PDB file of C-alpha atoms (C1' of nucleotides) in Angstrom:
ATOM      1  CA  MET E 171       0.762  15.044 -26.748  1.00 34.00           C
ATOM      2  CA  LYS E 172      -1.804  14.600 -24.056  1.00 31.00           C
ATOM      3  CA  LYS E 173      -5.169  16.044 -24.640  1.00 32.00           C
ATOM      4  CA  PRO E 174      -7.916  14.294 -22.674  1.00 33.00           C
ATOM      5  CA  GLY E 175     -10.794  16.596 -23.074  1.00 30.00           C
ATOM      6  CA  ARG E 176     -12.981  13.869 -21.795  1.00 29.00           C
ATOM      7  CA  THR E 177     -15.005  16.079 -19.495  1.00 30.00           C
ATOM      8  CA  ILE E 178     -18.382  14.533 -20.224  1.00 33.00           C
ATOM      9  CA  SER E 179     -19.573  11.054 -19.454  1.00 36.00           C
ATOM     10  CA  LEU E 180     -22.408   9.642 -21.536  1.00 40.00           C
ATOM     11  CA  ASP E 181     -25.033   7.523 -20.009  1.00 42.00           C
ATOM     12  CA  PRO E 182     -24.569   4.020 -21.336  1.00 38.00           C
ATOM     13  CA  ALA E 183     -28.164   3.264 -20.962  1.00 39.00           C
ATOM     14  CA  ALA E 184     -29.309   5.975 -23.398  1.00 41.00           C
ATOM     15  CA  VAL E 185     -27.196   6.819 -26.258  1.00 46.00           C
ATOM     16  CA  CYS E 186     -24.355   4.400 -25.831  1.00 43.00           C
ATOM     17  CA  LYS E 187     -26.668   1.457 -26.378  1.00 49.00           C
ATOM     18  CA  SER E 188     -26.200   1.235 -30.146  1.00 50.00           C
ATOM     19  CA  SER E 189     -22.482   1.863 -30.174  1.00 55.00           C
ATOM     20  CA  ASP E 190     -19.491   3.624 -28.695  1.00 67.00           C
ATOM     21  CA  PRO E 191     -20.684   7.208 -29.162  1.00 70.00           C
ATOM     22  CA  MET E 192     -17.422   8.837 -28.315  1.00 75.00           C
ATOM     23  CA  ALA E 193     -15.655   7.023 -31.070  1.00 79.00           C
ATOM     24  CA  VAL E 194     -18.337   7.979 -33.460  1.00 83.00           C
ATOM     25  CA  ARG E 195     -18.167  11.596 -32.359  1.00 84.00           C
ATOM     26  CA  GLU E 196     -14.399  11.675 -32.658  1.00 85.00           C
ATOM     27  CA  LEU E 197     -14.675  10.145 -36.069  1.00 88.00           C
ATOM     28  CA  LEU E 198     -17.203  12.649 -37.224  1.00 87.00           C
ATOM     29  CA  THR E 199     -15.191  15.478 -35.751  1.00 87.00           C
ATOM     30  CA  LYS E 200     -12.263  14.154 -37.559  1.00 87.00           C
ATOM     31  CA  ILE E 201     -13.714  13.630 -41.045  1.00 87.00           C
ATOM     32  CA  GLY E 202     -16.163  16.385 -40.479  1.00 87.00           C
ATOM     33  CA  ASP E 203     -13.477  19.022 -40.429  1.00 91.00           C
ATOM     34  CA  LYS E 204     -13.039  21.302 -43.368  1.00 92.00           C
ATOM     35  CA  TRP E 205     -10.618  19.301 -45.550  1.00 94.00           C
ATOM     36  CA  SER E 206     -10.118  15.674 -44.451  1.00 95.00           C
ATOM     37  CA  ILE E 207     -12.925  14.230 -46.680  1.00 91.00           C
ATOM     38  CA  PHE E 208     -11.770  16.100 -49.727  1.00 91.00           C
ATOM     39  CA  LEU E 209      -8.211  14.937 -49.271  1.00 95.00           C
ATOM     40  CA  ILE E 210      -9.341  11.300 -48.879  1.00 94.00           C
ATOM     41  CA  LEU E 211     -11.534  11.496 -51.880  1.00 91.00           C
ATOM     42  CA  SER E 212      -8.986  13.357 -53.928  1.00 93.00           C
ATOM     43  CA  LEU E 213      -6.274  10.813 -53.082  1.00 95.00           C
ATOM     44  CA  ASP E 214      -8.658   8.062 -54.151  1.00 94.00           C
ATOM     45  CA  LEU E 215      -9.440   9.789 -57.462  1.00 91.00           C
ATOM     46  CA  LEU E 216      -5.801  10.441 -58.067  1.00 94.00           C
ATOM     47  CA  GLY E 217      -5.102   6.781 -58.003  1.00 95.00           C
ATOM     48  CA  GLY E 218      -4.516   6.473 -54.338  1.00 96.00           C
ATOM     49  CA  ARG E 219      -1.227   8.262 -54.440  1.00 97.00           C
ATOM     50  CA  ALA E 220      -0.239  11.866 -54.982  1.00 98.00           C
ATOM     51  CA  ARG E 221       2.299  14.462 -54.057  1.00 97.00           C
ATOM     52  CA  PHE E 222       1.858  17.602 -51.975  1.00 98.00           C
ATOM     53  CA  SER E 223       1.438  19.981 -54.925  1.00 97.00           C
ATOM     54  CA  GLU E 224      -0.967  17.700 -56.724  1.00 97.00           C
ATOM     55  CA  LEU E 225      -3.200  17.584 -53.639  1.00 97.00           C
ATOM     56  CA  GLU E 226      -2.962  21.345 -53.400  1.00 96.00           C
ATOM     57  CA  ARG E 227      -4.183  21.708 -56.928  1.00 94.00           C
ATOM     58  CA  ALA E 228      -6.847  18.934 -56.506  1.00 93.00           C
ATOM     59  CA  VAL E 229      -8.425  20.746 -53.552  1.00 93.00           C
ATOM     60  CA  PRO E 230      -8.959  24.377 -54.677  1.00 91.00           C
ATOM     61  CA  GLY E 231      -9.082  26.789 -51.800  1.00 93.00           C
ATOM     62  CA  ILE E 232      -7.002  24.863 -49.346  1.00 95.00           C
ATOM     63  CA  SER E 233      -4.031  26.714 -47.838  1.00 97.00           C
ATOM     64  CA  GLN E 234      -0.568  25.177 -47.481  1.00 97.00           C
ATOM     65  CA  ARG E 235      -0.992  25.243 -43.797  1.00 98.00           C
ATOM     66  CA  MET E 236      -4.270  23.338 -43.714  1.00 98.00           C
ATOM     67  CA  LEU E 237      -3.086  20.882 -46.315  1.00 98.00           C
ATOM     68  CA  SER E 238       0.056  20.116 -44.320  1.00 98.00           C
ATOM     69  CA  MET E 239      -1.857  19.957 -41.029  1.00 98.00           C
ATOM     70  CA  THR E 240      -4.726  17.786 -42.361  1.00 97.00           C
ATOM     71  CA  LEU E 241      -2.364  15.368 -44.035  1.00 98.00           C
ATOM     72  CA  LYS E 242      -0.377  15.060 -40.836  1.00 97.00           C
ATOM     73  CA  ASN E 243      -3.534  14.161 -38.910  1.00 97.00           C
ATOM     74  CA  LEU E 244      -4.579  11.638 -41.557  1.00 97.00           C
ATOM     75  CA  GLU E 245      -1.124  10.167 -41.332  1.00 98.00           C
ATOM     76  CA  ARG E 246      -1.368   9.939 -37.597  1.00 96.00           C
ATOM     77  CA  ASP E 247      -4.698   8.223 -37.793  1.00 96.00           C
ATOM     78  CA  GLY E 248      -3.129   5.650 -40.193  1.00 97.00           C
ATOM     79  CA  LEU E 249      -5.355   6.692 -43.072  1.00 97.00           C
ATOM     80  CA  VAL E 250      -2.489   7.820 -45.361  1.00 98.00           C
ATOM     81  CA  ILE E 251       1.199   7.184 -45.562  1.00 98.00           C
ATOM     82  CA  ARG E 252       3.731   9.865 -46.088  1.00 98.00           C
ATOM     83  CA  GLU E 253       6.795   9.068 -48.117  1.00 98.00           C
ATOM     84  CA  LEU E 254       9.661  11.509 -48.352  1.00 97.00           C
ATOM     85  CA  PHE E 255      12.126  11.296 -51.271  1.00 97.00           C
ATOM     86  CA  PRO E 256      15.426  12.868 -50.357  1.00 94.00           C
ATOM     87  CA  GLU E 257      15.825  14.654 -53.635  1.00 94.00           C
ATOM     88  CA  VAL E 258      16.511  18.170 -54.746  1.00 91.00           C
ATOM     89  CA  PRO E 259      13.989  19.667 -54.965  1.00 93.00           C
ATOM     90  CA  PRO E 260      12.347  17.536 -52.352  1.00 95.00           C
ATOM     91  CA  ARG E 261       9.393  15.300 -53.279  1.00 97.00           C
ATOM     92  CA  VAL E 262       6.852  13.989 -50.886  1.00 98.00           C
ATOM     93  CA  GLU E 263       4.087  11.519 -51.827  1.00 98.00           C
ATOM     94  CA  TYR E 264       1.025  10.621 -49.889  1.00 98.00           C
ATOM     95  CA  GLU E 265      -0.659   7.213 -50.297  1.00 98.00           C
ATOM     96  CA  ILE E 266      -4.038   6.206 -48.995  1.00 98.00           C
ATOM     97  CA  THR E 267      -3.876   3.168 -46.821  1.00 98.00           C
ATOM     98  CA  ASP E 268      -6.241   0.181 -46.723  1.00 97.00           C
ATOM     99  CA  LEU E 269      -7.715   1.656 -43.575  1.00 97.00           C
ATOM    100  CA  GLY E 270      -8.245   4.910 -45.410  1.00 97.00           C
ATOM    101  CA  LYS E 271      -9.874   3.109 -48.390  1.00 96.00           C
ATOM    102  CA  SER E 272     -12.165   1.206 -46.034  1.00 96.00           C
ATOM    103  CA  LEU E 273     -13.387   4.620 -44.714  1.00 95.00           C
ATOM    104  CA  LEU E 274     -14.120   5.619 -48.252  1.00 92.00           C
ATOM    105  CA  GLN E 275     -17.026   3.239 -48.495  1.00 90.00           C
ATOM    106  CA  PRO E 276     -19.209   4.402 -45.540  1.00 91.00           C
ATOM    107  CA  THR E 277     -18.339   7.918 -46.557  1.00 88.00           C
ATOM    108  CA  GLN E 278     -19.839   7.244 -49.937  1.00 87.00           C
ATOM    109  CA  GLY E 279     -23.037   6.555 -48.192  1.00 90.00           C
ATOM    110  CA  LEU E 280     -23.158  10.101 -46.820  1.00 87.00           C
ATOM    111  CA  VAL E 281     -22.164  11.413 -50.262  1.00 85.00           C
ATOM    112  CA  ASP E 282     -24.968   9.531 -51.804  1.00 88.00           C
ATOM    113  CA  TRP E 283     -27.374  10.777 -49.224  1.00 92.00           C
ATOM    114  CA  ALA E 284     -26.294  14.325 -49.753  1.00 89.00           C
ATOM    115  CA  LYS E 285     -26.733  14.041 -53.561  1.00 86.00           C
ATOM    116  CA  ALA E 286     -30.172  12.442 -53.119  1.00 91.00           C
ATOM    117  CA  ASN E 287     -31.622  14.594 -50.345  1.00 93.00           C
ATOM    118  CA  TRP E 288     -29.768  17.936 -50.380  1.00 90.00           C
ATOM    119  CA  GLU E 289     -32.370  19.509 -52.430  1.00 90.00           C
ATOM    120  CA  ARG E 290     -35.060  18.620 -49.895  1.00 94.00           C
ATOM    121  CA  VAL E 291     -32.809  20.045 -47.157  1.00 94.00           C
ATOM    122  CA  ARG E 292     -32.485  23.277 -49.127  1.00 91.00           C
ATOM    123  CA  LYS E 293     -36.236  23.501 -49.624  1.00 94.00           C
ATOM    124  CA  ALA E 294     -36.899  22.907 -45.913  1.00 95.00           C
ATOM    125  CA  GLN E 295     -34.454  25.614 -45.090  1.00 93.00           C
ATOM    126  CA  ALA E 296     -36.021  28.026 -47.524  1.00 93.00           C
ATOM    127  CA  LYS E 297     -39.468  27.253 -46.166  1.00 93.00           C
ATOM    128  CA  TYR E 298     -38.310  27.624 -42.510  1.00 94.00           C
ATOM    129  CA  ASP E 299     -36.556  30.924 -43.296  1.00 91.00           C
ATOM    130  CA  SER E 300     -39.661  32.367 -44.972  1.00 90.00           C
ATOM    131  CA  GLU E 301     -41.784  31.709 -41.932  1.00 81.00           C
TER     132      GLU E 301
ATOM    133  CA  MET J 244     -28.511  20.589 -61.960  1.00 33.00           C
ATOM    134  CA  LYS J 245     -25.164  19.243 -63.129  1.00 31.00           C
ATOM    135  CA  LYS J 246     -24.390  15.832 -61.889  1.00 32.00           C
ATOM    136  CA  PRO J 247     -21.929  13.712 -63.746  1.00 34.00           C
ATOM    137  CA  GLY J 248     -22.243  10.988 -61.177  1.00 32.00           C
ATOM    138  CA  ARG J 249     -18.937   9.493 -60.092  1.00 34.00           C
ATOM    139  CA  THR J 250     -16.856  10.307 -63.098  1.00 33.00           C
ATOM    140  CA  ILE J 251     -13.352   8.789 -62.587  1.00 32.00           C
ATOM    141  CA  SER J 252     -11.300  11.525 -63.991  1.00 33.00           C
ATOM    142  CA  LEU J 253      -7.686  12.115 -63.090  1.00 35.00           C
ATOM    143  CA  ASP J 254      -8.150  15.742 -63.852  1.00 39.00           C
ATOM    144  CA  PRO J 255      -7.549  17.328 -60.507  1.00 40.00           C
ATOM    145  CA  ALA J 256     -10.114  19.968 -61.098  1.00 44.00           C
ATOM    146  CA  ALA J 257     -12.729  17.285 -61.613  1.00 46.00           C
ATOM    147  CA  VAL J 258     -11.959  15.733 -58.235  1.00 45.00           C
ATOM    148  CA  CYS J 259     -13.871  18.303 -56.351  1.00 47.00           C
ATOM    149  CA  LYS J 260     -16.538  18.592 -58.983  1.00 51.00           C
ATOM    150  CA  SER J 261     -17.775  15.026 -58.822  1.00 53.00           C
ATOM    151  CA  SER J 262     -20.789  14.455 -56.682  1.00 56.00           C
ATOM    152  CA  ASP J 263     -21.408  18.071 -55.678  1.00 67.00           C
ATOM    153  CA  PRO J 264     -18.700  18.346 -52.980  1.00 70.00           C
ATOM    154  CA  MET J 265     -20.058  21.511 -51.413  1.00 75.00           C
ATOM    155  CA  ALA J 266     -23.283  19.758 -50.486  1.00 79.00           C
ATOM    156  CA  VAL J 267     -21.162  16.908 -49.005  1.00 83.00           C
ATOM    157  CA  ARG J 268     -19.051  19.336 -47.120  1.00 84.00           C
ATOM    158  CA  GLU J 269     -22.040  21.212 -45.785  1.00 85.00           C
ATOM    159  CA  LEU J 270     -23.618  17.954 -44.740  1.00 88.00           C
ATOM    160  CA  LEU J 271     -20.462  16.859 -42.948  1.00 87.00           C
ATOM    161  CA  THR J 272     -20.092  20.184 -41.286  1.00 87.00           C
ATOM    162  CA  LYS J 273     -23.763  19.907 -40.218  1.00 87.00           C
ATOM    163  CA  ILE J 274     -23.704  16.385 -38.776  1.00 87.00           C
ATOM    164  CA  GLY J 275     -20.104  16.701 -37.866  1.00 87.00           C
ATOM    165  CA  ASP J 276     -20.869  19.282 -35.236  1.00 91.00           C
ATOM    166  CA  LYS J 277     -20.766  18.471 -31.549  1.00 91.00           C
ATOM    167  CA  TRP J 278     -24.313  17.304 -30.978  1.00 93.00           C
ATOM    168  CA  SER J 279     -26.371  16.775 -34.082  1.00 94.00           C
ATOM    169  CA  ILE J 280     -25.618  13.111 -34.518  1.00 90.00           C
ATOM    170  CA  PHE J 281     -26.257  12.402 -30.909  1.00 90.00           C
ATOM    171  CA  LEU J 282     -29.615  14.140 -31.031  1.00 94.00           C
ATOM    172  CA  ILE J 283     -30.648  12.231 -34.182  1.00 93.00           C
ATOM    173  CA  LEU J 284     -29.562   8.928 -32.690  1.00 90.00           C
ATOM    174  CA  SER J 285     -31.105   9.710 -29.335  1.00 92.00           C
ATOM    175  CA  LEU J 286     -34.385  10.651 -30.928  1.00 94.00           C
ATOM    176  CA  ASP J 287     -34.360   7.368 -32.815  1.00 93.00           C
ATOM    177  CA  LEU J 288     -33.574   5.409 -29.700  1.00 90.00           C
ATOM    178  CA  LEU J 289     -36.330   7.274 -27.856  1.00 93.00           C
ATOM    179  CA  GLY J 290     -38.801   6.042 -30.341  1.00 95.00           C
ATOM    180  CA  GLY J 291     -38.565   8.865 -32.805  1.00 95.00           C
ATOM    181  CA  ARG J 292     -40.244  11.377 -30.486  1.00 97.00           C
ATOM    182  CA  ALA J 293     -39.123  13.063 -27.321  1.00 97.00           C
ATOM    183  CA  ARG J 294     -39.463  16.319 -25.421  1.00 97.00           C
ATOM    184  CA  PHE J 295     -36.829  18.819 -24.580  1.00 97.00           C
ATOM    185  CA  SER J 296     -36.028  17.628 -21.146  1.00 96.00           C
ATOM    186  CA  GLU J 297     -35.857  14.011 -22.244  1.00 96.00           C
ATOM    187  CA  LEU J 298     -33.261  14.845 -24.854  1.00 96.00           C
ATOM    188  CA  GLU J 299     -31.387  16.839 -22.311  1.00 95.00           C
ATOM    189  CA  ARG J 300     -31.207  13.803 -20.142  1.00 93.00           C
ATOM    190  CA  ALA J 301     -30.508  11.508 -23.113  1.00 91.00           C
ATOM    191  CA  VAL J 302     -27.379  13.431 -24.105  1.00 91.00           C
ATOM    192  CA  PRO J 303     -25.472  14.035 -20.921  1.00 89.00           C
ATOM    193  CA  GLY J 304     -23.182  17.021 -21.180  1.00 91.00           C
ATOM    194  CA  ILE J 305     -25.174  19.040 -23.566  1.00 94.00           C
ATOM    195  CA  SER J 306     -26.042  22.551 -22.440  1.00 95.00           C
ATOM    196  CA  GLN J 307     -29.586  23.903 -22.806  1.00 96.00           C
ATOM    197  CA  ARG J 308     -28.167  26.464 -25.179  1.00 96.00           C
ATOM    198  CA  MET J 309     -26.625  23.889 -27.520  1.00 96.00           C
ATOM    199  CA  LEU J 310     -29.595  21.641 -27.283  1.00 97.00           C
ATOM    200  CA  SER J 311     -31.916  24.405 -28.293  1.00 97.00           C
ATOM    201  CA  MET J 312     -29.602  25.632 -31.029  1.00 97.00           C
ATOM    202  CA  THR J 313     -28.932  22.212 -32.479  1.00 97.00           C
ATOM    203  CA  LEU J 314     -32.632  21.239 -32.440  1.00 97.00           C
ATOM    204  CA  LYS J 315     -33.488  24.523 -34.210  1.00 97.00           C
ATOM    205  CA  ASN J 316     -30.897  23.752 -36.970  1.00 96.00           C
ATOM    206  CA  LEU J 317     -32.208  20.226 -37.310  1.00 97.00           C
ATOM    207  CA  GLU J 318     -35.740  21.586 -37.594  1.00 97.00           C
ATOM    208  CA  ARG J 319     -34.625  24.099 -40.168  1.00 96.00           C
ATOM    209  CA  ASP J 320     -33.023  21.356 -42.223  1.00 95.00           C
ATOM    210  CA  GLY J 321     -36.255  19.389 -42.177  1.00 97.00           C
ATOM    211  CA  LEU J 322     -34.748  16.533 -40.085  1.00 97.00           C
ATOM    212  CA  VAL J 323     -36.920  16.981 -37.064  1.00 97.00           C
ATOM    213  CA  ILE J 324     -40.259  18.546 -36.345  1.00 98.00           C
ATOM    214  CA  ARG J 325     -40.914  20.714 -33.353  1.00 97.00           C
ATOM    215  CA  GLU J 326     -44.364  20.616 -31.789  1.00 97.00           C
ATOM    216  CA  LEU J 327     -45.391  23.071 -29.104  1.00 96.00           C
ATOM    217  CA  PHE J 328     -48.233  22.272 -26.768  1.00 95.00           C
ATOM    218  CA  PRO J 329     -49.750  25.406 -25.317  1.00 93.00           C
ATOM    219  CA  GLU J 330     -49.963  24.001 -21.828  1.00 92.00           C
ATOM    220  CA  VAL J 331     -48.896  25.139 -18.395  1.00 89.00           C
ATOM    221  CA  PRO J 332     -46.113  24.341 -17.878  1.00 92.00           C
ATOM    222  CA  PRO J 333     -45.253  24.331 -21.581  1.00 94.00           C
ATOM    223  CA  ARG J 334     -44.417  21.115 -23.325  1.00 96.00           C
ATOM    224  CA  VAL J 335     -42.433  20.764 -26.495  1.00 97.00           C
ATOM    225  CA  GLU J 336     -41.898  17.555 -28.415  1.00 98.00           C
ATOM    226  CA  TYR J 337     -39.431  16.835 -31.153  1.00 98.00           C
ATOM    227  CA  GLU J 338     -40.069  14.154 -33.716  1.00 98.00           C
ATOM    228  CA  ILE J 339     -37.645  12.813 -36.310  1.00 97.00           C
ATOM    229  CA  THR J 340     -38.875  13.150 -39.842  1.00 97.00           C
ATOM    230  CA  ASP J 341     -38.633  10.638 -42.629  1.00 97.00           C
ATOM    231  CA  LEU J 342     -35.817  12.667 -44.085  1.00 97.00           C
ATOM    232  CA  GLY J 343     -34.057  12.482 -40.710  1.00 96.00           C
ATOM    233  CA  LYS J 344     -34.561   8.719 -40.528  1.00 96.00           C
ATOM    234  CA  SER J 345     -33.118   8.376 -43.996  1.00 96.00           C
ATOM    235  CA  LEU J 346     -29.996  10.043 -42.810  1.00 94.00           C
ATOM    236  CA  LEU J 347     -29.768   7.630 -39.964  1.00 91.00           C
ATOM    237  CA  GLN J 348     -28.936   4.869 -42.358  1.00 90.00           C
ATOM    238  CA  PRO J 349     -25.818   6.181 -43.972  1.00 91.00           C
ATOM    239  CA  THR J 350     -24.795   7.384 -40.609  1.00 88.00           C
ATOM    240  CA  GLN J 351     -24.924   3.905 -39.377  1.00 87.00           C
ATOM    241  CA  GLY J 352     -22.311   3.113 -41.907  1.00 90.00           C
ATOM    242  CA  LEU J 353     -19.923   5.470 -40.251  1.00 87.00           C
ATOM    243  CA  VAL J 354     -20.945   4.140 -36.836  1.00 85.00           C
ATOM    244  CA  ASP J 355     -20.110   0.623 -37.929  1.00 89.00           C
ATOM    245  CA  TRP J 356     -16.806   1.727 -39.399  1.00 92.00           C
ATOM    246  CA  ALA J 357     -15.906   3.433 -36.123  1.00 89.00           C
ATOM    247  CA  LYS J 358     -16.781   0.419 -34.186  1.00 87.00           C
ATOM    248  CA  ALA J 359     -14.824  -1.841 -36.492  1.00 92.00           C
ATOM    249  CA  ASN J 360     -11.768   0.249 -37.024  1.00 94.00           C
ATOM    250  CA  TRP J 361     -11.398   2.676 -34.175  1.00 90.00           C
ATOM    251  CA  GLU J 362      -8.948   0.479 -32.380  1.00 91.00           C
ATOM    252  CA  ARG J 363      -6.712   0.421 -35.391  1.00 95.00           C
ATOM    253  CA  VAL J 364      -6.859   4.208 -35.547  1.00 94.00           C
ATOM    254  CA  ARG J 365      -5.938   4.441 -31.904  1.00 92.00           C
ATOM    255  CA  LYS J 366      -3.007   2.148 -32.405  1.00 95.00           C
ATOM    256  CA  ALA J 367      -1.821   4.109 -35.399  1.00 96.00           C
ATOM    257  CA  GLN J 368      -2.014   7.281 -33.315  1.00 95.00           C
ATOM    258  CA  ALA J 369      -0.138   5.663 -30.403  1.00 94.00           C
ATOM    259  CA  LYS J 370       2.601   4.505 -32.744  1.00 95.00           C
ATOM    260  CA  TYR J 371       2.782   7.852 -34.513  1.00 95.00           C
ATOM    261  CA  ASP J 372       3.020   9.718 -31.192  1.00 93.00           C
ATOM    262  CA  SER J 373       5.754   7.414 -29.943  1.00 92.00           C
ATOM    263  CA  GLU J 374       8.055   8.107 -32.880  1.00 84.00           C
TER     264      GLU J 374
ATOM    265  C1'  DC N 118     -40.601  23.520 -18.473  1.00 68.39           C
ATOM    266  C1'  DT N 119     -38.544  25.505 -22.473  1.00 68.39           C
ATOM    267  C1'  DG N 120     -36.152  28.333 -24.039  1.00 68.39           C
ATOM    268  C1'  DC N 121     -33.420  33.154 -25.381  1.00 68.39           C
ATOM    269  C1'  DA N 122     -29.781  36.764 -24.112  1.00 68.39           C
ATOM    270  C1'  DT N 123     -25.325  37.843 -22.759  1.00 68.39           C
ATOM    271  C1'  DC N 124     -20.646  37.263 -21.536  1.00 68.39           C
ATOM    272  C1'  DC N 125     -16.505  35.155 -22.472  1.00 68.39           C
ATOM    273  C1'  DG N 126     -12.772  31.774 -23.259  1.00 68.39           C
ATOM    274  C1'  DT N 127     -11.026  28.591 -26.816  1.00 68.39           C
ATOM    275  C1'  DC N 128      -9.871  27.136 -31.272  1.00 68.39           C
ATOM    276  C1'  DG N 129     -10.169  26.251 -36.260  1.00 68.39           C
ATOM    277  C1'  DG N 130      -8.482  28.155 -40.005  1.00 68.39           C
ATOM    278  C1'  DG N 131      -7.052  32.057 -43.494  1.00 68.39           C
ATOM    279  C1'  DA N 132      -3.168  35.378 -44.932  1.00 68.39           C
ATOM    280  C1'  DT N 133       1.237  36.117 -45.115  1.00 68.39           C
ATOM    281  C1'  DA N 134       6.147  35.478 -44.708  1.00 68.39           C
ATOM    282  C1'  DC N 135      10.042  32.658 -44.135  1.00 68.39           C
ATOM    283  C1'  DT N 136      13.132  28.057 -44.545  1.00 68.39           C
ATOM    284  C1'  DG N 137      15.682  23.768 -46.118  1.00 68.39           C
TER     285       DG N 137
ATOM    286  C1'  DC G  81       8.892  21.858 -53.727  1.00 68.39           C
ATOM    287  C1'  DA G  82       7.215  21.167 -49.262  1.00 68.39           C
ATOM    288  C1'  DG G  83       6.524  22.692 -45.595  1.00 68.39           C
ATOM    289  C1'  DT G  84       6.860  25.868 -40.766  1.00 68.39           C
ATOM    290  C1'  DA G  85       6.036  30.191 -38.000  1.00 68.39           C
ATOM    291  C1'  DT G  86       3.018  34.185 -36.807  1.00 68.39           C
ATOM    292  C1'  DC G  87      -0.675  36.949 -36.573  1.00 68.39           C
ATOM    293  C1'  DC G  88      -5.397  37.427 -36.345  1.00 68.39           C
ATOM    294  C1'  DC G  89     -10.387  37.040 -36.550  1.00 68.39           C
ATOM    295  C1'  DG G  90     -14.770  34.887 -36.318  1.00 68.39           C
ATOM    296  C1'  DA G  91     -17.254  30.866 -35.017  1.00 68.39           C
ATOM    297  C1'  DC G  92     -18.205  27.319 -31.476  1.00 68.39           C
ATOM    298  C1'  DG G  93     -19.724  26.364 -27.307  1.00 68.39           C
ATOM    299  C1'  DG G  94     -19.934  26.499 -21.930  1.00 68.39           C
ATOM    300  C1'  DA G  95     -21.886  29.171 -17.834  1.00 68.39           C
ATOM    301  C1'  DT G  96     -25.082  32.017 -16.106  1.00 68.39           C
ATOM    302  C1'  DG G  97     -29.176  34.786 -15.832  1.00 68.39           C
ATOM    303  C1'  DC G  98     -33.725  36.116 -17.307  1.00 68.39           C
ATOM    304  C1'  DA G  99     -38.492  35.270 -19.460  1.00 68.39           C
ATOM    305  C1'  DG G 100     -42.997  33.297 -21.117  1.00 68.39           C
TER     306       DG G 100
END
DNA sequence: CTGCATCCGTCGGGATACTG
DNA sequence: CAGTATCCCGACGGATGCAG
């Protein structure tokens, strides 16, 4: 699994001053994908632990494929833990880790911002589109 | 507008209903794209105001096409203001709005999280990949 | 200088079918 | 139940060229 993709080099003097921008971008790319946030939030709301089918129901519209893929990525990042119970029928439970929980907090900041300002954004869009 | 705040309900259907998830997702999709965050941060670092070519230099690797497109979207969302000076050669300046600045703050939460925890994520990935 | 237009490769992600 | 395997399409985004 080797995927560099590091074709661009950011100028440390400019953007990199405040932080490591690549990490930020990778993070945003990660949680900015279509389902990650919902799964993290859902897991939290479900008590920090849920099985595959529960998550499937908790996030309407998600396909099995994307649920499986996204969970695998979250597991790889250490944000959730996958536990397989060798039963028949099989049961798999996903649990949010402390690292995952810690991400929940800054995420909440964005959620709050969205709730507080989304109306303004919508209005700005409407105004822009009408001109 | 329905907004039950952060209702802790274990009802799976309520998971995605709390805190208007679509707005959250749209926001994340927006700022989670490849360049928006960098432009917002760069604009801030450049004093809240900069011209096209400055931004192009401030964000190495961005193409003119994406710079133009991203700025247009940010303008449409009311996060930046575009000002055209009818000179020869033409000059265009972009200024971050108050709304844009307000977004900067919750974003900083993610930046801080990335700085604080990215190493852990990397290690989790390395461990996962080695298994 | 500041874009827009066009071409084009890559990739996320949906639909569907199949497996242990 | 909990996935994996394929197919497929549209969106993202880079490179280049043209325009005001």
